């Protein structure tokens, strides 16, 4: 048995060595004081002497998870099925509810809803926690990630009933999600936002992102684009190579894009090839507190190389490099081996306490309480965090995340409490789905043919100029809210809610008739970050 355990551990270590044999020298020591010997003896004692039978495979998995949990928040272990599921959103189609998630304290935390997927369509948001699936609790019951995924996944067209815990909302919110084939396009929207100014929104960085971007750039240049707004708000990241390929389209030959470095990993630099298709036009990159990882690589490089401006709020601060270590049974360890650094030398990763994932993921909430989202003066940097951009030598700061050149405060007054409650309880989304289903054919006749036809753009322009959300549509939402106990404080709150609700509903109707591009064409006209970017590109 001792030899069996030793061989198992040796195989895992040798797998790690094979992954990076040129960059890390690993010492395999089975001496009397070796931690590996200590681990082997403990496993052998439990397997042979414990009062009840044990699952040796699970013991090994629990040991690995236990070790990784004491490290950084992004080192992790995944079973073979988990590996497949975690990779699917970036590398292939699959059928399910369309969310990316992490497990935090036995609770499924939604990191991002997949663009135009089933969960996004019914109103599930990043930050939501799935607590029940088909009336069975999955939170706080020590249910495996594999079992949770089994309950959520299923054939296209089948329904799953989930209970959601949302911050700021008492009790659970319930959603019926119709499983579907999950779309994997990572460019959510692309259009001419003003004469000469193109707009592209990227939701994540996957295998197809670069090609999608090239297609959009080609079309926008045909439409007269000279300058570009690249929207990375809420972009949770993805593949490093996708970020590098995107940056290559904007920067000159030899320009440093990003580099990685770690304790045992030598510095590795990524530079532009100089064959990009958009190296001259001006660029404004939009970010916020949910822009992370690859999105921070792109925005940091654009800023450090003085290639463009960054607009929004400080990004998440995810700058840890994970190396996948495949284990013999198809499971995988994602081990943090290095940090990401911007061209000026700033470390993207925000500070963290090893083993305290809860504090790490609650950092966004603490930023909000501290006032960082509403007041740029609440953010203070020490001189030790000061860096300079590479061409114009402007001051930029490290310490975690990318601080924008133009700060856009979060507007906490735009949406009333009444509006937020109507949205949180899915009153707005459900009413919109019913309205779109009932009126889609009539609206298509009024504003052009179906999406993807040659007349779609012309039809949207007529819609944009001529469509007004009917008062009956608004009244239906208010009446449904009243039945659920959601009522305004006074007439003033109703009036303010109506203004924003009309804009939201018009955007949702546009999405249902055409695509997410048309949704953003409506909603962006009141997006403060977008308006700031347009102003800078028009006036400078």
Coordinates of C-alpha atoms in Angstrom, one line a residue:
X1 CA 0.0 0.0 0.0
X2 CA 2.8 2.4 0.8
X3 CA 4.3 1.9 -2.6
X4 CA 0.9 2.4 -4.3
X5 CA 0.4 5.7 -2.6
X6 CA 4.0 6.8 -3.4
X7 CA 3.6 5.9 -7.0
X8 CA 0.3 7.8 -7.2
X9 CA 1.9 10.9 -5.8
X10 CA 5.0 10.5 -7.9
X11 CA 2.9 10.3 -11.0
X12 CA 1.2 13.6 -10.2
X13 CA 4.5 15.3 -9.5
X14 CA 6.1 13.9 -12.7
X15 CA 3.1 15.2 -14.6
X16 CA 3.8 18.7 -13.2
X17 CA 7.4 18.4 -14.1
X18 CA 6.6 17.4 -17.7
X19 CA 4.4 20.5 -18.1
X20 CA 7.2 22.9 -17.3
X21 CA 10.5 20.9 -17.1
X22 CA 12.5 23.8 -18.6
X23 CA 11.3 26.4 -16.2
X24 CA 11.0 24.7 -12.8
X25 CA 13.3 22.3 -11.1
X26 CA 11.2 20.1 -8.8
X27 CA 12.8 18.0 -6.1
X28 CA 11.1 14.7 -5.3
X29 CA 12.1 13.8 -1.8
X30 CA 10.8 10.7 0.1
X31 CA 13.3 11.1 3.0
X32 CA 12.3 10.7 6.6
X33 CA 11.3 14.4 7.0
X34 CA 9.6 14.7 3.6
X35 CA 6.1 16.2 3.5
X36 CA 5.3 13.6 0.8
X37 CA 6.3 10.8 3.2
X38 CA 4.1 12.3 5.9
X39 CA 1.2 12.5 3.5
X40 CA 1.7 8.9 2.4
X41 CA 1.7 7.6 5.9
X42 CA -1.5 9.5 6.8
X43 CA -3.3 8.2 3.7
X44 CA -2.1 4.6 4.4
X45 CA -3.2 4.8 8.1
X46 CA -6.7 6.0 7.2
X47 CA -7.1 3.4 4.4
X48 CA -5.9 0.5 6.5
X49 CA -6.9 1.4 10.1
X50 CA -9.9 3.7 10.0
X51 CA -13.0 2.1 11.7
X52 CA -15.1 2.4 8.5
X53 CA -14.4 1.8 4.8
X54 CA -13.1 4.8 2.9
X55 CA -12.9 5.9 -0.7
X56 CA -9.2 6.3 -1.4
X57 CA -9.9 8.3 -4.6
X58 CA -12.0 10.8 -2.6
X59 CA -9.4 11.0 0.1
X60 CA -6.8 12.0 -2.5
X61 CA -9.2 14.6 -4.0
X62 CA -10.0 16.1 -0.6
X63 CA -6.3 16.3 0.2
X64 CA -5.6 18.1 -3.1
X65 CA -8.6 20.5 -2.6
X66 CA -7.4 21.2 1.0
X67 CA -4.0 22.1 -0.1
X68 CA -5.2 24.4 -2.9
X69 CA -7.8 26.1 -0.7
X70 CA -4.9 27.4 1.4
X71 CA -3.3 29.1 -1.5
X72 CA -4.7 31.9 -3.8
X73 CA -8.4 32.2 -4.7
X74 CA -7.8 31.0 -8.3
X75 CA -5.8 27.7 -7.8
X76 CA -8.3 24.9 -8.0
X77 CA -9.0 21.2 -8.6
X78 CA -11.6 19.9 -11.1
X79 CA -12.9 16.4 -11.6
X80 CA -12.9 15.0 -15.2
X81 CA -16.5 16.0 -15.8
X82 CA -15.9 19.5 -14.3
X83 CA -13.0 20.0 -16.6
X84 CA -15.2 19.4 -19.6
X85 CA -17.9 21.7 -18.3
X86 CA -15.6 24.5 -17.4
X87 CA -13.9 24.5 -20.8
X88 CA -17.1 24.3 -22.9
X89 CA -18.1 28.0 -22.6
X90 CA -14.9 29.0 -24.4
X91 CA -14.2 26.1 -26.8
X92 CA -17.5 24.5 -28.0
X93 CA -21.3 24.5 -28.0
X94 CA -23.2 22.8 -25.2
X95 CA -26.7 22.6 -23.9
X96 CA -27.6 24.0 -20.6
X97 CA -28.7 27.2 -18.7
X98 CA -25.7 29.4 -19.8
X99 CA -23.8 30.5 -16.8
X100 CA -20.2 30.6 -15.7
X101 CA -19.8 30.1 -11.9
X102 CA -17.6 29.4 -9.0
X103 CA -18.4 27.5 -5.7
X104 CA -18.0 29.8 -2.6
X105 CA -18.7 28.2 0.7
X106 CA -20.9 25.4 -0.7
X107 CA -22.9 27.9 -2.7
X108 CA -23.0 28.3 -6.5
X109 CA -22.0 31.9 -7.3
X110 CA -22.7 33.1 -10.8
X111 CA -19.6 34.9 -12.2
X112 CA -21.1 35.7 -15.6
X113 CA -24.2 34.8 -17.6
X114 CA -23.4 33.8 -21.2
X115 CA -24.4 36.3 -23.7
X116 CA -27.9 35.7 -25.1
X117 CA -28.1 32.4 -23.2
X118 CA -31.2 31.1 -21.4
X119 CA -30.2 32.5 -17.9
X120 CA -29.5 36.0 -19.2
X121 CA -32.8 36.0 -21.1
X122 CA -34.9 35.4 -17.9
X123 CA -32.9 38.0 -15.9
X124 CA -30.3 36.1 -13.9
X125 CA -27.4 38.3 -13.1
X126 CA -23.7 38.0 -12.2
X127 CA -23.4 37.8 -8.4
X128 CA -26.6 35.8 -8.0
X129 CA -26.4 32.6 -6.0
X130 CA -28.3 29.5 -7.1
X131 CA -29.8 28.0 -3.9
X132 CA -32.3 25.5 -5.1
X133 CA -32.8 23.5 -8.3
X134 CA -36.2 22.0 -9.0
X135 CA -37.1 22.8 -5.3
X136 CA -34.1 20.8 -4.0
X137 CA -31.5 22.7 -2.0
X138 CA -28.0 22.7 -3.4
X139 CA -26.5 25.3 -1.1
X140 CA -24.9 24.4 2.2
X141 CA -25.6 20.7 1.8
X142 CA -22.0 19.7 0.8
X143 CA -23.3 18.7 -2.7
X144 CA -20.5 18.1 -5.2
X145 CA -20.0 20.5 -8.1
X146 CA -20.5 17.5 -10.4
X147 CA -23.9 16.8 -8.9
X148 CA -25.0 20.4 -9.1
X149 CA -24.0 20.6 -12.8
X150 CA -25.9 17.4 -13.5
X151 CA -29.0 19.0 -12.1
X152 CA -28.6 22.2 -14.1
X153 CA -27.6 20.7 -17.4
X154 CA -30.0 18.9 -19.7
X155 CA -31.3 18.5 -23.2
X156 CA -32.3 21.5 -25.2
X157 CA -36.0 22.5 -24.6
X158 CA -36.3 21.0 -21.1
X159 CA -37.1 23.3 -18.1
X160 CA -35.3 23.7 -14.8
X161 CA -36.7 25.7 -11.9
X162 CA -34.1 27.5 -9.8
X163 CA -34.3 29.6 -6.6
X164 CA -31.9 32.6 -6.6
X165 CA -30.5 34.6 -3.7
X166 CA -29.7 38.1 -4.8
X167 CA -27.9 40.7 -2.8
X168 CA -30.3 43.4 -1.4
X169 CA -33.4 41.3 -2.0
X170 CA -35.1 39.5 0.9
X171 CA -36.0 35.9 0.3
X172 CA -35.5 33.9 -2.8
X173 CA -36.3 34.8 -6.4
X174 CA -37.5 32.0 -8.6
X175 CA -36.9 31.5 -12.3
X176 CA -38.0 28.9 -14.9
X177 CA -35.1 28.5 -17.4
X178 CA -35.6 26.6 -20.7
X179 CA -32.3 24.9 -21.4
X180 CA -30.9 25.6 -24.9
X181 CA -27.8 25.3 -27.0
X182 CA -25.5 27.9 -25.5
X183 CA -24.2 30.4 -28.1
X184 CA -20.5 31.0 -27.9
X185 CA -20.0 34.3 -29.8
X186 CA -18.0 36.6 -27.6
X187 CA -18.6 39.8 -29.5
X188 CA -22.0 41.0 -28.2
X189 CA -22.4 44.1 -30.3
X190 CA -20.8 46.0 -33.2
X191 CA -22.2 49.1 -35.0
X192 CA -21.4 52.7 -35.9
X193 CA -22.3 54.7 -32.9
X194 CA -21.5 58.1 -34.5
X195 CA -20.2 59.1 -37.9
X196 CA -16.6 57.9 -38.0
X197 CA -16.8 56.1 -34.6
X198 CA -17.3 52.4 -34.4
X199 CA -18.4 50.5 -31.3
X200 CA -17.5 46.9 -30.4
X201 CA -18.5 45.1 -27.2
X202 CA -16.6 41.9 -26.2
X203 CA -18.2 39.8 -23.5
X204 CA -15.2 37.4 -22.9
X205 CA -12.0 36.2 -24.6
X206 CA -12.5 32.8 -26.3
X207 CA -11.1 30.9 -29.2
X208 CA -13.3 32.8 -31.7
X209 CA -12.8 36.3 -30.3
X210 CA -10.0 37.4 -32.6
X211 CA -11.9 36.2 -35.8
X212 CA -15.1 37.9 -34.6
X213 CA -13.2 41.1 -33.9
X214 CA -11.6 41.0 -37.4
X215 CA -15.0 40.5 -39.0
X216 CA -16.4 43.5 -37.1
X217 CA -13.4 45.8 -37.8
X218 CA -13.7 45.0 -41.5
X219 CA -17.4 45.8 -41.6
X220 CA -17.1 48.9 -39.6
X221 CA -14.3 50.3 -41.7
X222 CA -16.5 49.7 -44.8
X223 CA -19.1 51.8 -42.9
X224 CA -16.7 54.6 -42.4
X225 CA -15.0 54.0 -39.0
X226 CA -12.0 56.0 -38.2
X227 CA -12.0 55.6 -34.4
X228 CA -13.1 52.8 -32.1
X229 CA -14.9 52.4 -28.7
X230 CA -13.9 48.9 -27.4
X231 CA -16.4 48.0 -24.6
X232 CA -15.0 45.6 -22.0
X233 CA -17.4 46.4 -19.3
X234 CA -18.4 43.3 -17.3
X235 CA -15.9 41.2 -19.4
X236 CA -14.7 38.5 -17.0
X237 CA -11.7 37.5 -19.2
X238 CA -10.8 34.2 -20.8
X239 CA -7.8 33.0 -22.8
X240 CA -4.5 35.0 -22.7
X241 CA -3.8 34.2 -26.4
X242 CA -7.1 35.8 -27.4
X243 CA -6.2 39.0 -25.5
X244 CA -2.8 39.0 -27.2
X245 CA -4.4 38.5 -30.7
X246 CA -6.8 41.3 -30.1
X247 CA -4.1 43.7 -28.9
X248 CA -2.0 42.8 -32.0
X249 CA -4.6 44.4 -34.2
X250 CA -4.0 47.8 -32.4
X251 CA -0.3 48.1 -31.6
X252 CA 2.9 48.4 -33.6
X253 CA 5.6 45.8 -34.2
X254 CA 7.6 45.1 -31.1
X255 CA 5.3 46.8 -28.7
X256 CA 5.1 44.9 -25.4
X257 CA 1.6 43.7 -24.7
X258 CA 1.9 41.8 -21.4
X259 CA 4.4 39.7 -19.6
X260 CA 4.2 36.9 -17.0
X261 CA 6.6 36.1 -14.2
X262 CA 6.6 33.9 -11.1
X263 CA 8.8 32.4 -8.4
X264 CA 9.9 29.5 -10.6
X265 CA 8.6 30.8 -13.9
X266 CA 11.0 33.1 -15.8
X267 CA 9.7 36.2 -17.4
X268 CA 7.8 35.6 -20.7
X269 CA 6.9 38.5 -22.9
X270 CA 4.2 38.9 -25.5
X271 CA 4.8 41.5 -28.2
X272 CA 2.8 42.8 -31.2
X273 CA 3.8 41.5 -34.6
X274 CA 3.0 44.8 -36.4
X275 CA 0.6 43.3 -38.9
X276 CA -2.6 44.5 -37.2
X277 CA -5.5 46.0 -39.1
X278 CA -6.3 49.0 -36.9
X279 CA -3.0 50.5 -35.8
X280 CA -3.8 54.2 -36.6
X281 CA -7.3 55.1 -35.5
X282 CA -7.9 56.3 -32.0
X283 CA -9.3 53.9 -29.3
X284 CA -11.3 54.3 -26.1
X285 CA -11.6 51.2 -23.9
X286 CA -14.5 51.0 -21.5
X287 CA -14.1 49.0 -18.2
X288 CA -15.7 48.6 -14.8
X289 CA -15.3 46.7 -11.6
X290 CA -16.3 43.4 -13.3
X291 CA -13.7 43.7 -16.1
X292 CA -11.1 41.1 -15.3
X293 CA -8.1 39.0 -16.4
X294 CA -7.8 39.2 -20.2
X295 CA -9.9 42.4 -20.2
X296 CA -7.4 43.9 -17.9
X297 CA -4.5 42.8 -20.1
X298 CA -6.1 44.6 -23.1
X299 CA -7.0 47.8 -21.2
X300 CA -3.6 47.9 -19.4
X301 CA -1.6 47.5 -22.6
X302 CA -3.7 50.2 -24.5
X303 CA -3.1 52.5 -21.5
X304 CA 0.6 51.8 -20.9
X305 CA 1.5 52.1 -24.6
X306 CA -0.4 55.4 -24.9
X307 CA -2.4 53.8 -27.7
X308 CA -5.8 55.1 -26.4
X309 CA -7.7 56.1 -23.3
X310 CA -9.4 53.9 -20.6
X311 CA -12.9 55.1 -19.4
X312 CA -14.9 53.7 -16.5
X313 CA -14.0 52.4 -13.0
X314 CA -11.1 50.4 -11.6
X315 CA -11.1 46.9 -12.9
X316 CA -11.4 43.7 -10.8
X317 CA -7.7 42.9 -10.4
X318 CA -7.4 39.3 -11.5
X319 CA -3.8 38.9 -12.6
X320 CA -2.8 35.4 -11.6
X321 CA -1.6 32.9 -14.3
X322 CA -3.0 29.4 -13.9
X323 CA -1.2 26.5 -15.4
X324 CA -3.4 23.4 -16.1
X325 CA -1.9 20.2 -14.8
X326 CA -3.7 17.2 -16.2
X327 CA -3.9 14.2 -13.9
X328 CA -4.1 10.5 -15.2
X329 CA -7.9 10.1 -14.6
X330 CA -8.8 13.2 -16.6
X331 CA -9.1 15.5 -13.6
X332 CA -7.0 18.7 -13.5
X333 CA -5.3 21.1 -11.2
X334 CA -5.2 24.7 -12.2
X335 CA -2.2 26.0 -10.2
X336 CA -1.2 29.6 -10.1
X337 CA 2.4 29.9 -11.2
X338 CA 2.9 33.5 -12.2
X339 CA 1.5 37.1 -12.2
X340 CA 0.4 39.1 -15.2
X341 CA 2.2 42.5 -15.6
X342 CA 1.2 45.4 -17.9
X343 CA 3.9 46.8 -20.2
X344 CA 4.9 49.5 -17.6
X345 CA 5.5 46.8 -15.0
X346 CA 2.2 47.1 -13.0
X347 CA 1.0 43.8 -11.5
X348 CA -2.7 43.4 -12.4
X349 CA -3.5 41.2 -9.4
X350 CA -5.1 42.9 -6.4
X351 CA -3.9 41.9 -2.9
X352 CA -5.4 38.8 -1.2
X353 CA -5.0 36.7 1.9
X354 CA -4.1 33.1 1.2
X355 CA -6.9 30.8 2.1
X356 CA -9.5 33.6 2.5
X357 CA -11.6 33.3 -0.7
X358 CA -14.6 34.9 0.9
X359 CA -12.8 38.2 1.7
X360 CA -11.3 38.1 -1.8
X361 CA -14.7 37.9 -3.6
X362 CA -16.3 40.4 -1.2
X363 CA -13.8 43.0 -2.2
X364 CA -16.2 44.5 -4.8
X365 CA -18.8 45.0 -2.1
X366 CA -16.2 46.7 0.2
X367 CA -15.2 49.0 -2.7
X368 CA -18.8 50.0 -3.0
X369 CA -19.1 50.7 0.8
X370 CA -15.8 52.6 0.7
X371 CA -17.2 55.0 -1.9
X372 CA -14.9 54.0 -4.7
X373 CA -17.7 53.5 -7.2
X374 CA -19.1 57.0 -6.8
X375 CA -16.1 59.2 -5.9
X376 CA -12.6 59.0 -7.5
X377 CA -11.1 60.9 -4.6
X378 CA -11.8 57.9 -2.3
X379 CA -9.0 56.0 -4.1
X380 CA -5.6 56.7 -2.8
X381 CA -2.3 55.4 -4.2
X382 CA 1.1 55.4 -2.5
X383 CA 4.2 56.7 -4.4
X384 CA 5.5 53.1 -4.5
X385 CA 2.6 52.1 -6.8
X386 CA 3.4 54.9 -9.3
X387 CA 4.4 53.9 -12.8
X388 CA 4.7 55.7 -16.1
X389 CA 3.2 55.0 -19.5
X390 CA 5.9 54.1 -22.1
X391 CA 5.6 56.9 -24.7
X392 CA 4.0 59.9 -23.0
X393 CA 5.3 59.1 -19.5
X394 CA 1.9 59.8 -17.9
X395 CA 1.5 58.6 -14.3
X396 CA -0.4 55.3 -13.9
X397 CA -0.8 53.3 -10.7
X398 CA -0.6 49.7 -9.7
X399 CA -1.9 47.9 -6.7
X400 CA -4.5 45.8 -8.4
X401 CA -6.7 46.3 -11.4
X402 CA -6.5 49.0 -14.1
X403 CA -7.4 52.6 -13.0
X404 CA -9.1 54.4 -15.9
X405 CA -7.9 57.7 -17.4
X406 CA -11.5 59.0 -17.1
X407 CA -13.4 58.0 -14.0
X408 CA -17.2 57.4 -14.5
X409 CA -19.0 57.2 -11.1
X410 CA -21.7 54.6 -10.6
X411 CA -25.1 56.4 -10.8
X412 CA -26.9 55.1 -7.8
X413 CA -29.9 57.3 -8.3
X414 CA -30.9 56.5 -11.8
X415 CA -33.0 53.4 -10.9
X416 CA -35.5 53.8 -8.1
X417 CA -36.1 51.2 -5.4
X418 CA -39.4 50.5 -7.1
X419 CA -37.7 49.8 -10.4
X420 CA -35.1 47.6 -8.9
X421 CA -37.7 45.5 -7.1
X422 CA -39.7 45.1 -10.3
X423 CA -36.6 44.0 -12.1
X424 CA -35.3 41.7 -9.3
X425 CA -38.6 39.9 -9.1
X426 CA -38.5 39.4 -13.0
X427 CA -41.7 41.4 -13.4
X428 CA -40.1 43.5 -16.2
X429 CA -38.4 40.5 -18.0
X430 CA -41.5 38.3 -17.9
X431 CA -43.8 41.1 -19.1
X432 CA -41.3 41.8 -22.0
X433 CA -41.2 38.2 -23.0
X434 CA -45.0 38.1 -23.2
X435 CA -45.1 41.4 -25.1
X436 CA -42.5 40.4 -27.6
X437 CA -44.2 37.0 -28.3
X438 CA -47.5 38.7 -28.8
X439 CA -46.4 41.6 -30.9
X440 CA -43.3 40.3 -32.8
X441 CA -45.0 39.8 -36.1
X442 CA -46.8 43.1 -36.0
X443 CA -43.5 44.9 -35.1
X444 CA -41.6 43.2 -37.9
X445 CA -44.2 44.4 -40.4
X446 CA -43.9 47.9 -39.1
X447 CA -40.1 48.2 -38.9
X448 CA -38.8 45.8 -41.5
X449 CA -38.2 42.2 -42.2
X450 CA -36.8 39.6 -39.8
X451 CA -33.3 39.9 -38.3
X452 CA -30.4 38.9 -40.6
X453 CA -32.2 40.2 -43.7
X454 CA -30.7 43.0 -45.7
X455 CA -33.4 45.3 -44.4
X456 CA -32.7 44.6 -40.7
X457 CA -30.5 47.7 -40.1
X458 CA -33.0 49.9 -42.0
X459 CA -35.8 48.5 -40.0
X460 CA -34.0 49.2 -36.7
X461 CA -33.4 52.8 -37.6
X462 CA -37.2 53.2 -38.2
X463 CA -37.8 51.4 -34.8
X464 CA -35.2 53.7 -33.0
X465 CA -36.9 56.8 -34.4
X466 CA -40.5 55.8 -34.2
X467 CA -41.2 53.2 -31.6
X468 CA -42.6 54.2 -28.2
X469 CA -43.3 51.7 -25.4
X470 CA -47.1 51.7 -25.0
X471 CA -48.5 52.9 -21.7
X472 CA -50.5 49.7 -21.5
X473 CA -47.2 47.8 -21.4
X474 CA -46.0 49.9 -18.5
X475 CA -49.4 49.6 -16.7
X476 CA -49.2 45.8 -17.0
X477 CA -45.9 45.7 -15.3
X478 CA -47.1 48.0 -12.5
X479 CA -50.2 45.9 -12.0
X480 CA -48.2 42.7 -11.9
X481 CA -45.9 44.3 -9.3
X482 CA -48.9 45.3 -7.2
X483 CA -50.1 41.7 -7.1
X484 CA -46.7 40.7 -5.7
X485 CA -46.7 43.5 -3.1
X486 CA -44.3 45.8 -5.0
X487 CA -45.7 49.3 -4.9
X488 CA -44.1 52.8 -5.2
X489 CA -43.5 55.1 -2.3
X490 CA -45.3 58.0 -4.0
X491 CA -46.2 59.5 -7.4
X492 CA -42.7 61.0 -7.9
X493 CA -41.1 57.6 -7.7
X494 CA -43.6 56.2 -10.2
X495 CA -42.8 59.1 -12.7
X496 CA -39.0 58.6 -12.3
X497 CA -39.4 54.8 -12.7
X498 CA -41.5 55.2 -15.8
X499 CA -38.8 57.2 -17.6
X500 CA -36.1 54.6 -17.1
X501 CA -38.5 51.7 -17.6
X502 CA -39.5 52.9 -21.0
X503 CA -35.8 53.0 -22.1
X504 CA -35.1 49.6 -20.7
X505 CA -38.2 48.1 -22.3
X506 CA -37.4 49.6 -25.7
X507 CA -33.9 48.1 -25.5
X508 CA -35.3 44.7 -24.6
X509 CA -37.9 44.8 -27.4
X510 CA -35.1 45.7 -29.8
X511 CA -33.0 42.7 -28.6
X512 CA -35.9 40.3 -29.0
X513 CA -36.6 41.6 -32.5
X514 CA -33.0 41.7 -33.7
X515 CA -30.0 41.0 -31.5
X516 CA -27.9 42.3 -28.6
X517 CA -26.3 44.8 -31.0
X518 CA -29.7 46.6 -31.2
X519 CA -30.1 46.3 -27.5
X520 CA -26.9 48.2 -26.9
X521 CA -27.7 50.7 -29.6
X522 CA -30.7 51.8 -27.5
X523 CA -29.1 51.4 -24.0
X524 CA -25.8 53.0 -24.8
X525 CA -27.3 56.4 -25.5
X526 CA -27.7 56.8 -21.8
X527 CA -24.5 55.0 -20.7
X528 CA -22.2 57.5 -19.1
X529 CA -19.0 55.7 -20.0
X530 CA -20.1 55.4 -23.6
X531 CA -21.0 59.1 -23.7
X532 CA -17.7 60.1 -22.2
X533 CA -15.8 58.0 -24.8
X534 CA -17.8 59.5 -27.6
X535 CA -17.1 63.0 -26.3
X536 CA -13.4 62.4 -26.1
X537 CA -13.2 61.0 -29.6
X538 CA -15.3 63.7 -31.1
X539 CA -13.6 66.7 -29.4
X540 CA -9.9 65.6 -29.2

